[in-house]
PDB file of C-alpha atoms in Angstrom:
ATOM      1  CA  UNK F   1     -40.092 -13.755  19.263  1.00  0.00           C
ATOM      2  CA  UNK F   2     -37.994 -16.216  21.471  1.00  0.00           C
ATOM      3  CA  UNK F   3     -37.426 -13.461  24.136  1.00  0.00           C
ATOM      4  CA  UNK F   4     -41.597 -12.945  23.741  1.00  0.00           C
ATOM      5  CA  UNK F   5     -41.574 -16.688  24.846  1.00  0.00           C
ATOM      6  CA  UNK F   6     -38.994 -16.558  27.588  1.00  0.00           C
ATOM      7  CA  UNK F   7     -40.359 -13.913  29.041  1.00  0.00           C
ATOM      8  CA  UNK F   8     -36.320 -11.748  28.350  1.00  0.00           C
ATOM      9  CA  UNK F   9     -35.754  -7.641  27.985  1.00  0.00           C
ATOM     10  CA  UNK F  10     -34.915  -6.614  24.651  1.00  0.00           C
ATOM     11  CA  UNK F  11     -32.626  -3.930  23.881  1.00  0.00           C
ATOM     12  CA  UNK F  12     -32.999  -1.940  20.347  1.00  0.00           C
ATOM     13  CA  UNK F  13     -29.852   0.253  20.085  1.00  0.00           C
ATOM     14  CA  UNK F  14     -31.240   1.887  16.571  1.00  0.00           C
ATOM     15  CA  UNK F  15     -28.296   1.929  14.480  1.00  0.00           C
ATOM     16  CA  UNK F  16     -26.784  -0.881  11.954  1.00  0.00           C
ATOM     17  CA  UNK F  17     -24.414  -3.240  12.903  1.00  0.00           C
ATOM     18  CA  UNK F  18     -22.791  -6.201  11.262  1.00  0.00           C
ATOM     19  CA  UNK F  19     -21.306  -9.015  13.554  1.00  0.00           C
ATOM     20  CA  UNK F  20     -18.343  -8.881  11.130  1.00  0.00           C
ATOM     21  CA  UNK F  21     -18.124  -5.487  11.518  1.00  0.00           C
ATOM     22  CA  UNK F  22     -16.451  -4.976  14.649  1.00  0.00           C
ATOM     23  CA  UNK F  23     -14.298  -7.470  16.824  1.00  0.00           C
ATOM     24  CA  UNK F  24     -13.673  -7.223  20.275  1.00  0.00           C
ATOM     25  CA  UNK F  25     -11.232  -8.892  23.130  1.00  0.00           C
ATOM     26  CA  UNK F  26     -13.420  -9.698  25.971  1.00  0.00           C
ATOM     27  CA  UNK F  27     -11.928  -7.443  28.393  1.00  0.00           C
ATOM     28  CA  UNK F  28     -14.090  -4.246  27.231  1.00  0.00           C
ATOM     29  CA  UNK F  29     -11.507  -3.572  23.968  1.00  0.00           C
ATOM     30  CA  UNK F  30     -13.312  -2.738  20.292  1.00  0.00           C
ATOM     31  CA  UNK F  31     -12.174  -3.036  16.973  1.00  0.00           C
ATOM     32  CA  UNK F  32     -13.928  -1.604  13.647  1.00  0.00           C
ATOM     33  CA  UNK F  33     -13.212   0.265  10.686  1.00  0.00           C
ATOM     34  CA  UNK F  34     -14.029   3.688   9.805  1.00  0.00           C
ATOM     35  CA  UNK F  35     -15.160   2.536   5.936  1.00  0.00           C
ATOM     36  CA  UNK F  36     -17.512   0.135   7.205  1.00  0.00           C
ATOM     37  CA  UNK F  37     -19.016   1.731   9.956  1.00  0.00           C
ATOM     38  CA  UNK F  38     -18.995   5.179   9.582  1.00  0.00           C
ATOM     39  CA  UNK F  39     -20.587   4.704   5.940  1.00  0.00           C
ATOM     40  CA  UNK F  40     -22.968   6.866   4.973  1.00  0.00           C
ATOM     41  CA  UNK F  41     -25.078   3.407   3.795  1.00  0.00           C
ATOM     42  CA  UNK F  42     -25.185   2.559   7.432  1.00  0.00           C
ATOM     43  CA  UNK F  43     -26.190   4.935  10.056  1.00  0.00           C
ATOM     44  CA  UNK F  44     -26.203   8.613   7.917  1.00  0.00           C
ATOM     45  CA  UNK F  45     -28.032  10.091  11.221  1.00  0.00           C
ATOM     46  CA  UNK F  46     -25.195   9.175  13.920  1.00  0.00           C
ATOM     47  CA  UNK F  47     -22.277  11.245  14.213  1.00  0.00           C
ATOM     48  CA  UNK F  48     -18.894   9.024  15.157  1.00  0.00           C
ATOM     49  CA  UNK F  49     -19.250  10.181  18.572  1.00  0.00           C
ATOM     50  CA  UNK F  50     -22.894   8.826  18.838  1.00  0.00           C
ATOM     51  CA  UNK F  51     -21.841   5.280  17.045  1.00  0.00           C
ATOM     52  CA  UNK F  52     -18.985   5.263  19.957  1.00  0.00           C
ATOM     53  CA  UNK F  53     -21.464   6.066  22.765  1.00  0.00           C
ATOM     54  CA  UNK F  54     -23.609   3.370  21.520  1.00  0.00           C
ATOM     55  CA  UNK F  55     -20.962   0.615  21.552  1.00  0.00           C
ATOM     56  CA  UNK F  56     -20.171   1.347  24.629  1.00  0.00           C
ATOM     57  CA  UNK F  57     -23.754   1.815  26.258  1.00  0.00           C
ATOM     58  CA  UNK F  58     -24.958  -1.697  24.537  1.00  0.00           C
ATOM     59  CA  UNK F  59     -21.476  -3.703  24.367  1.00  0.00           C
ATOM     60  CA  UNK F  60     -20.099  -2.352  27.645  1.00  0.00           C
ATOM     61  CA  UNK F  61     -16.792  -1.718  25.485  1.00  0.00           C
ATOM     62  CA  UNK F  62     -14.496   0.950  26.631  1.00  0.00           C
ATOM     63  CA  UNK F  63     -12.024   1.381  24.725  1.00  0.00           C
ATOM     64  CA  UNK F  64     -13.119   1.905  20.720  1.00  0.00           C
ATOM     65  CA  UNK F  65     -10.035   1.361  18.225  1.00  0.00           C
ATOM     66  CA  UNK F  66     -10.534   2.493  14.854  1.00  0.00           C
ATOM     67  CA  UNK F  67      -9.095   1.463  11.478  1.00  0.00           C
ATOM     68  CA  UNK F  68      -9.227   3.106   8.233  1.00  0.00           C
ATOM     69  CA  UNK F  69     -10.209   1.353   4.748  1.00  0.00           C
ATOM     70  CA  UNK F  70     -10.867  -2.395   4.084  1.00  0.00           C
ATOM     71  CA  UNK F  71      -9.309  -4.689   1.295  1.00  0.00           C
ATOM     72  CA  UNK F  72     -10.125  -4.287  -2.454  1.00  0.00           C
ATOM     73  CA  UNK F  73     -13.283  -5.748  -3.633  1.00  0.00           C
ATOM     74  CA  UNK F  74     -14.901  -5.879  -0.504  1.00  0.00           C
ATOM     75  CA  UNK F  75     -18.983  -5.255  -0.264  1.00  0.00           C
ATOM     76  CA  UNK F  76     -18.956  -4.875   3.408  1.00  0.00           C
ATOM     77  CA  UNK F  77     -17.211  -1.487   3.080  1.00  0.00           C
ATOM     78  CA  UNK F  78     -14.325  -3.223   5.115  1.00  0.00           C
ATOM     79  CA  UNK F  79     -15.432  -5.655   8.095  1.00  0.00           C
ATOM     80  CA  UNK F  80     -12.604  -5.473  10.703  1.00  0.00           C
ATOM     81  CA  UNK F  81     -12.914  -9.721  10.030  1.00  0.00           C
ATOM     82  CA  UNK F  82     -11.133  -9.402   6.733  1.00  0.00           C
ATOM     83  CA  UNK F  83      -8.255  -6.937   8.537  1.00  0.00           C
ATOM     84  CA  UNK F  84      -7.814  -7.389  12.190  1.00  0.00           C
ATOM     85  CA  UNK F  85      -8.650  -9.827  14.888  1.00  0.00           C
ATOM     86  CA  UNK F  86      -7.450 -10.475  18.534  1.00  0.00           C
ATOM     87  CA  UNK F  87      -6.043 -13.378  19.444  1.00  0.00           C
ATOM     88  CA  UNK F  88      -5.890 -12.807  23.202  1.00  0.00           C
ATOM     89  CA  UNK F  89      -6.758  -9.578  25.779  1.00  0.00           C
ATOM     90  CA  UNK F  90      -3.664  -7.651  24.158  1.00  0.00           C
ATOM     91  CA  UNK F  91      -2.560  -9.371  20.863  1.00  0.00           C
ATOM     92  CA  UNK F  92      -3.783  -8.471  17.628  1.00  0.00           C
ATOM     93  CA  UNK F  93      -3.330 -10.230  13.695  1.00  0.00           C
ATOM     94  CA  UNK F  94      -3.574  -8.015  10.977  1.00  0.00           C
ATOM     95  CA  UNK F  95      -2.674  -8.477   7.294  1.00  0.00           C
ATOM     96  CA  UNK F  96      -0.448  -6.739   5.707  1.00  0.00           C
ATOM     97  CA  UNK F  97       0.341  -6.918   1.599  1.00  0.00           C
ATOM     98  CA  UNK F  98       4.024  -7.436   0.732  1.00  0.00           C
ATOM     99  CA  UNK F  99       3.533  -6.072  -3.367  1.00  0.00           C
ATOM    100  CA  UNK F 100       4.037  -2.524  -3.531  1.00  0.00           C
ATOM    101  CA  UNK F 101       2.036  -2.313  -6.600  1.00  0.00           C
ATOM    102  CA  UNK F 102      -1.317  -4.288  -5.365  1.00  0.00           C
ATOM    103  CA  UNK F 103      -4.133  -1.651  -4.706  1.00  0.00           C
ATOM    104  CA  UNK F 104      -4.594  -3.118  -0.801  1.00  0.00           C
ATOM    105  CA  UNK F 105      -0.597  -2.352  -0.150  1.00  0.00           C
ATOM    106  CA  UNK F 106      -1.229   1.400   0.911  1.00  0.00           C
ATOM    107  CA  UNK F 107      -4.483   1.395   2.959  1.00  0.00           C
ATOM    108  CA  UNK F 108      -2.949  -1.705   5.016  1.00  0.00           C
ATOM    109  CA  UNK F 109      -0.114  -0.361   6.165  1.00  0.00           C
ATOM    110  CA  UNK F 110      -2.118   3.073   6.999  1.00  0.00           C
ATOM    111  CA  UNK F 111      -3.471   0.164   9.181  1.00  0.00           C
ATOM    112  CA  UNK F 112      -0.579  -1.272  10.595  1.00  0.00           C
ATOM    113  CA  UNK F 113       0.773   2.127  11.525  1.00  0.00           C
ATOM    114  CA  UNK F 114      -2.371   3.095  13.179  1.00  0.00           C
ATOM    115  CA  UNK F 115      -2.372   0.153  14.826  1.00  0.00           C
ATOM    116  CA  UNK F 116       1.283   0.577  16.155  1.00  0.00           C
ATOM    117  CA  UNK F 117       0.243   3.676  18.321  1.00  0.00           C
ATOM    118  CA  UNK F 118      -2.957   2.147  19.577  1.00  0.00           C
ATOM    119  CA  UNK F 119      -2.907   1.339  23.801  1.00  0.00           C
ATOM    120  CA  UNK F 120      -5.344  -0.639  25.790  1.00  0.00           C
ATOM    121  CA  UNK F 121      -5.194   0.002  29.634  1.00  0.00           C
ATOM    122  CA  UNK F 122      -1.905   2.519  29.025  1.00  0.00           C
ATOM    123  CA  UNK F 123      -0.009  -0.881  26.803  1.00  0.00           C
ATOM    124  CA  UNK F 124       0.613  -0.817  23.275  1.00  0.00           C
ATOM    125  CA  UNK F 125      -0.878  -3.998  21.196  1.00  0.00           C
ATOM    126  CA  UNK F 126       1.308  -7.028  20.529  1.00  0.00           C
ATOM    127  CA  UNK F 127       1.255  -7.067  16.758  1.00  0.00           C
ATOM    128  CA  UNK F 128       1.674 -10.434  14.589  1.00  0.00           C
ATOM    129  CA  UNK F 129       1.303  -9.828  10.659  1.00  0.00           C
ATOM    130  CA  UNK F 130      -0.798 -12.168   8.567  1.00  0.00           C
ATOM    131  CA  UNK F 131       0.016 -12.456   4.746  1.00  0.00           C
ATOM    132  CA  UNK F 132      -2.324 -11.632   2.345  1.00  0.00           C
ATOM    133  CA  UNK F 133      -3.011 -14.607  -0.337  1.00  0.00           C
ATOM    134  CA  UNK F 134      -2.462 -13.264  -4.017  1.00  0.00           C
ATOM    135  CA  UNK F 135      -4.837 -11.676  -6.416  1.00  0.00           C
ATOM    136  CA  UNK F 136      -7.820 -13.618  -7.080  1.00  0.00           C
ATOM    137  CA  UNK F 137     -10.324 -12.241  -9.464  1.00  0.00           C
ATOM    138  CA  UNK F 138     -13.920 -13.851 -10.871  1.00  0.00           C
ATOM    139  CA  UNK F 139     -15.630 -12.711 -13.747  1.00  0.00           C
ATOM    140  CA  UNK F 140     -13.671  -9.478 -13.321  1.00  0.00           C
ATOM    141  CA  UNK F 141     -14.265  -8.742 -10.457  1.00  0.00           C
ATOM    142  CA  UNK F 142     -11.575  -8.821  -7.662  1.00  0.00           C
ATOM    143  CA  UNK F 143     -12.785 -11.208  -4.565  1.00  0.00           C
ATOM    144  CA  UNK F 144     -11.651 -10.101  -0.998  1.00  0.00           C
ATOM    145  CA  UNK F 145      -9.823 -12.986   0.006  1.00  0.00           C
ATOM    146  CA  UNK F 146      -8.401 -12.974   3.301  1.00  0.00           C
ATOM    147  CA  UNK F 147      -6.591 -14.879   6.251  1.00  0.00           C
ATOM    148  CA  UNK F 148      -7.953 -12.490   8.739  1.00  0.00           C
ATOM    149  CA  UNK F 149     -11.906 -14.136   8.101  1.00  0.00           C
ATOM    150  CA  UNK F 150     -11.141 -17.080  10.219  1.00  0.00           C
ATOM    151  CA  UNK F 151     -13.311 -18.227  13.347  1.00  0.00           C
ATOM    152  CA  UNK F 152     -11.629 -19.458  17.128  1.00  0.00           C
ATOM    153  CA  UNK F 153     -13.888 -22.189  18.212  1.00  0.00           C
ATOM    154  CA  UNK F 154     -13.545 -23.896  21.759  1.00  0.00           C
ATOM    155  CA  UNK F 155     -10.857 -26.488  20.534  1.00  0.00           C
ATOM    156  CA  UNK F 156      -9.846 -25.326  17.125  1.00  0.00           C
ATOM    157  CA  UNK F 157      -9.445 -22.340  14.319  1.00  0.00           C
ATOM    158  CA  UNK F 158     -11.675 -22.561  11.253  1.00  0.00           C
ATOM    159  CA  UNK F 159      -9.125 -20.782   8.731  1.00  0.00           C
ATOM    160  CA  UNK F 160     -10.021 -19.872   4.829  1.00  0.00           C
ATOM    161  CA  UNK F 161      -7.299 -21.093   2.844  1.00  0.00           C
ATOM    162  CA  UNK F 162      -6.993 -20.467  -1.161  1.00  0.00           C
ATOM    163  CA  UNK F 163      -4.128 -23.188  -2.918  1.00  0.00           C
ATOM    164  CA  UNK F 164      -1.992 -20.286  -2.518  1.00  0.00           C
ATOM    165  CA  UNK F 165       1.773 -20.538  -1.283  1.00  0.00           C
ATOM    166  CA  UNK F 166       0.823 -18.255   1.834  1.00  0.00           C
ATOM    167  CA  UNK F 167      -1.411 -20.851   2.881  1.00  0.00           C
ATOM    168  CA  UNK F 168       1.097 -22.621   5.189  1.00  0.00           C
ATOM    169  CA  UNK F 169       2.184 -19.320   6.816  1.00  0.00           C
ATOM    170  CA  UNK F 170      -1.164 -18.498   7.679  1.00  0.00           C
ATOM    171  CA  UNK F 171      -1.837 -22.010   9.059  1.00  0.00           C
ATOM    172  CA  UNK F 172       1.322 -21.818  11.206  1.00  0.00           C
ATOM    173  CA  UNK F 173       0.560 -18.205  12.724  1.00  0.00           C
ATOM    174  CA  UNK F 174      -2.444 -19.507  13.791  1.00  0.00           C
ATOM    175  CA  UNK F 175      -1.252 -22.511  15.125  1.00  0.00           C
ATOM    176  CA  UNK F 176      -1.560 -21.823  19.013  1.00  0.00           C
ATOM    177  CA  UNK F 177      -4.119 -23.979  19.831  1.00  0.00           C
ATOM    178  CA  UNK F 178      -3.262 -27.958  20.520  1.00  0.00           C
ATOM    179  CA  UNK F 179      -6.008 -29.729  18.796  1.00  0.00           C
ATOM    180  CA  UNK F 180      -6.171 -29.900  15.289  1.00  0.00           C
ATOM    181  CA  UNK F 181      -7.521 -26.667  12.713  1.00  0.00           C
ATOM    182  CA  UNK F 182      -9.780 -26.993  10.197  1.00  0.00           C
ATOM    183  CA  UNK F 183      -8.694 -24.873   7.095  1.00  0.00           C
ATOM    184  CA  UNK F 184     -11.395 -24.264   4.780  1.00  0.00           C
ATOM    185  CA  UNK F 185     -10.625 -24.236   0.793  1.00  0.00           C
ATOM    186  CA  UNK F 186     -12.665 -20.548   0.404  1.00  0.00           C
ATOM    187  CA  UNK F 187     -12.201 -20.751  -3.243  1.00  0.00           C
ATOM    188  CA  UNK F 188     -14.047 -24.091  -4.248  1.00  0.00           C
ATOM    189  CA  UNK F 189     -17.538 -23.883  -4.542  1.00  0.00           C
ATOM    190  CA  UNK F 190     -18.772 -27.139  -6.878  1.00  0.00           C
ATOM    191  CA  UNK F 191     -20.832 -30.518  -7.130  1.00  0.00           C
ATOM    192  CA  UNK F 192     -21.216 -32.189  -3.522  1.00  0.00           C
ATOM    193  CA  UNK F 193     -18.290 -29.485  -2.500  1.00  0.00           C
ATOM    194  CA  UNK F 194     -15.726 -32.105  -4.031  1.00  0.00           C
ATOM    195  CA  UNK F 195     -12.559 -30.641  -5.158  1.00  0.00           C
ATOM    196  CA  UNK F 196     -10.137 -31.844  -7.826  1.00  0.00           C
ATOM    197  CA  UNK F 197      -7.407 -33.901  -6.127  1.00  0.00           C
ATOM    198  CA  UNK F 198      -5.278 -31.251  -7.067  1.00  0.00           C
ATOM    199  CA  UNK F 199      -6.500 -28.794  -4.641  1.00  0.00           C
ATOM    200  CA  UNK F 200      -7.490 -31.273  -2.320  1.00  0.00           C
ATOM    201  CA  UNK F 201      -3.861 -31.736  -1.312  1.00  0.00           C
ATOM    202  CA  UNK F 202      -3.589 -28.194  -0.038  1.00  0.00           C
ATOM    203  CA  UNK F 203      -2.643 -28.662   3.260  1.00  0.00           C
ATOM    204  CA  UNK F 204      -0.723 -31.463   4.449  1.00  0.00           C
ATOM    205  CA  UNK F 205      -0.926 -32.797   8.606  1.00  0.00           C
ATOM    206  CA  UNK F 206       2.465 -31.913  10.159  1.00  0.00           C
ATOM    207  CA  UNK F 207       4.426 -31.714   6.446  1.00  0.00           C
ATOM    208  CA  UNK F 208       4.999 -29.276   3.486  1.00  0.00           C
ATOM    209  CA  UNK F 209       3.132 -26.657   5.189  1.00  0.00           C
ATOM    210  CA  UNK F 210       5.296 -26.847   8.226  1.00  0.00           C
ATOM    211  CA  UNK F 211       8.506 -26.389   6.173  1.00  0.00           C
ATOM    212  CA  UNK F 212       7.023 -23.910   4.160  1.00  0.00           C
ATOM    213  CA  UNK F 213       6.576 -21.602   6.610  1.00  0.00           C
ATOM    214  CA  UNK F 214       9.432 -22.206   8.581  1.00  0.00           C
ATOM    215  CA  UNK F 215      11.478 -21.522   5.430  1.00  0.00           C
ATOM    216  CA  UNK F 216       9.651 -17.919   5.002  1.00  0.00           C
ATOM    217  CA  UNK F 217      10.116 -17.065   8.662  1.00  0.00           C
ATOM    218  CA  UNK F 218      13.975 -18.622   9.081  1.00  0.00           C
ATOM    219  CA  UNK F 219      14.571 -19.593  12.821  1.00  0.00           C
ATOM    220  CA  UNK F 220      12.584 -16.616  13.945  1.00  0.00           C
ATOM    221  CA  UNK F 221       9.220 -17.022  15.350  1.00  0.00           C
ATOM    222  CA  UNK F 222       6.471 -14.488  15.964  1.00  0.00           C
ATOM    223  CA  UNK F 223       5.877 -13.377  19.721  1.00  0.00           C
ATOM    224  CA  UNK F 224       6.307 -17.514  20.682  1.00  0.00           C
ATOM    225  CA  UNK F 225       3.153 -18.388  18.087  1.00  0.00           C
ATOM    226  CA  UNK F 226       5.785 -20.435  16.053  1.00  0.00           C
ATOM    227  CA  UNK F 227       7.524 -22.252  18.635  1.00  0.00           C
ATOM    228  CA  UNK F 228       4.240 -23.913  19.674  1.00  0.00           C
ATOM    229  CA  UNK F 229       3.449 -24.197  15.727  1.00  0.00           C
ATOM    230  CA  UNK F 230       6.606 -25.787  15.327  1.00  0.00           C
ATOM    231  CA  UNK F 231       6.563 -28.121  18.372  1.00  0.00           C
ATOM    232  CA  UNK F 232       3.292 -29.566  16.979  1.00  0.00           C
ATOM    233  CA  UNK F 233       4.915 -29.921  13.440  1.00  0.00           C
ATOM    234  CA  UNK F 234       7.569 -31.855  14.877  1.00  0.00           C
ATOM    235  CA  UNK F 235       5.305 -34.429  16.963  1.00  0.00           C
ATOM    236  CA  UNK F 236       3.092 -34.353  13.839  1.00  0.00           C
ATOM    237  CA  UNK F 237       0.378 -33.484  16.359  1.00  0.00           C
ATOM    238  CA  UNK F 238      -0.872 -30.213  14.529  1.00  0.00           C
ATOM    239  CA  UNK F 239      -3.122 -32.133  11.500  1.00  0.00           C
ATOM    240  CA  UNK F 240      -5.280 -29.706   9.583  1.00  0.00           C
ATOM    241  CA  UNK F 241      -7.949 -30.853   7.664  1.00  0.00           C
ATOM    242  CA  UNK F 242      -9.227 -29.070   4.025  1.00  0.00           C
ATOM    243  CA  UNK F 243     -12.855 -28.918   4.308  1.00  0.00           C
ATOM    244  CA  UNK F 244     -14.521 -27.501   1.169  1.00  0.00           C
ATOM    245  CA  UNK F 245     -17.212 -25.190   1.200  1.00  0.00           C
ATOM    246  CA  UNK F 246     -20.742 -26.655  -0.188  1.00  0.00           C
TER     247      UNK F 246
END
C-alpha cells in the first residue's frame, strides 16, 4: 500500500523469510541456519541452491554462511538471532554452552566448529563466544533464552538479560559501544512491567557486573572487547539500565 502511494517498485521474491532468520554484515556477508531455513514448513518447493540464489538476487549478499541446528525449545526452527550475530564486517558472537550434559551443548559447538572454517573475502571470522544463561523452563516447557537476541542501535545495545550469573559476562562482551546499554529483564512479564526489587537489581552501572566478569575472564580480554568494557567500568561511564518488558 505505501509503495502504491509513493509511487515505489516492489519486489516479491516468493519464498518465506523471517527478519530473525538470517543476519548479515553490511559488506555483502549472510548468516542463517540450515533448521530454520531450509525447513520443510518454509519453502518445501526451493532447493538450497534456489534459497541461496534468491538471497543473493534480492539482498545483493555474496557470500551465504550456513549453520546447523538452533537452541532447545525454539519455535523458529533456529533464527541465526538466538546463535550468531556480527558485530563488525569480519567479527562474529556466537554462544556456546559450557554443561556437557544440557541438550544445546552438542549442536553449538557443531556451530562453533563450522564457524571456525568459515572465510569472507579469503579471511577466516574473528570469533568471540557468548555464554548461554542456564536452563529456564515454563509450564514444562523449555524457553530459548539467549544472549545472542540482542539489537545494535545507533548509540547503544538492547541486550536480554535473565537474573542469571552470566548476565554480567554478556553485558561486558558487548560492551564496545561508549554510551550506555539498555539490558532488558527477558524473563519478567507482570503488572505495569514492575519487577520485584529483587530482580530489579540485576545489573548494576559500572559495579558487580564489572567484577563479575572480569573474575570469569581473569586479565584476559576477548579480541580488545574487554579492554574498552573495562575502561568504561573503571570511569563508571558504562551504566546499563534494566528495562522490563510490558
Amino acid at each position: 500500500r505505501l509503495a502504491e502511494i509513493f509511487k515505489l517498485p516492489v519486489f516479491y521474491p516468493h519464498m518465506i523469510l523471517e527478519g530473525g532468520s538470517i543476519d548479515v554484515n553490511g559488506s555483502g556477508a549472510l548468516l542463517t541456519s540450515e533448521s530454520c531455513l531450509l525447513n520443510k514448513n518454509r519453502n518445501p518447493n526451493l532447493s538450497r541452491d534456489e534459497i541461496e540464489q534468491r538471497l543473493r538476487d534480492y539482498l545483493g549478499v555474496s557470500d551465504i554462511l550456513w549453520l546447523g541446528d538452533g537452541i532447545a525449545g525454539d519455535d523458529t526452527d533456529g533464527h541465526i538471532d538466538d546463535l550468531t550475530r556480527f558485530v563488525s564486517e569480519r567479527t562474529i558472537v556466537t554462544v556456546v554452552e559450557e554443561n556437557r550434559d544440557d541438550e544445546n551443548y552438542q549442536p553449538l559447538q557443531e556451530n562453533l566448529a563450522r564457524l571456525r572454517e568459515m572465510k569472507i573475502g579469503g579471511r577466516k571470522l574473528d570469533i568471540l563466544t557468548l555464554p548461554m544463561p542456564k536452563k529456564i523452563v515454563r509450564e514444562g516447557l523449555r524457553l530459548p533464552a539467549s544472549y545472542a537476541n540482542f539489537y545494535i542501535a545507533n548509540r547503544s545495545v538492547l541486550l536480554p538479560t535473565f537474573a542469571d550469573p552470566r548476565d554480567a559476562e554478556a553485558v561486558l562482551l558487548l560492551a564496545y559501544q561508549d554510551d550506555p546499554q539498555s539490558a532488558k529483564d527477558a524473563r519478567w512479564s507482570g503488572p505495569r512491567g514492575r519487577a520485584p526489587d529483587r530482580d530489579r537489581r540485576a545489573l548494576d552501572p559500572a559495579g558487580r557486573w564489572c567484577r563479575d566478569a572480569r573474575a570469569r575472564h581473569g586479565s584476559s580480554d576477548v579480541a580488545g572487547v574487554e579492554r574498552r568494557g573495562a575502561r568504561d567500568c573503571d570511569r563508571g561511564a558504562q551504566t546499563s539500565h534494566l528495562t522490563l518488558l510490558r
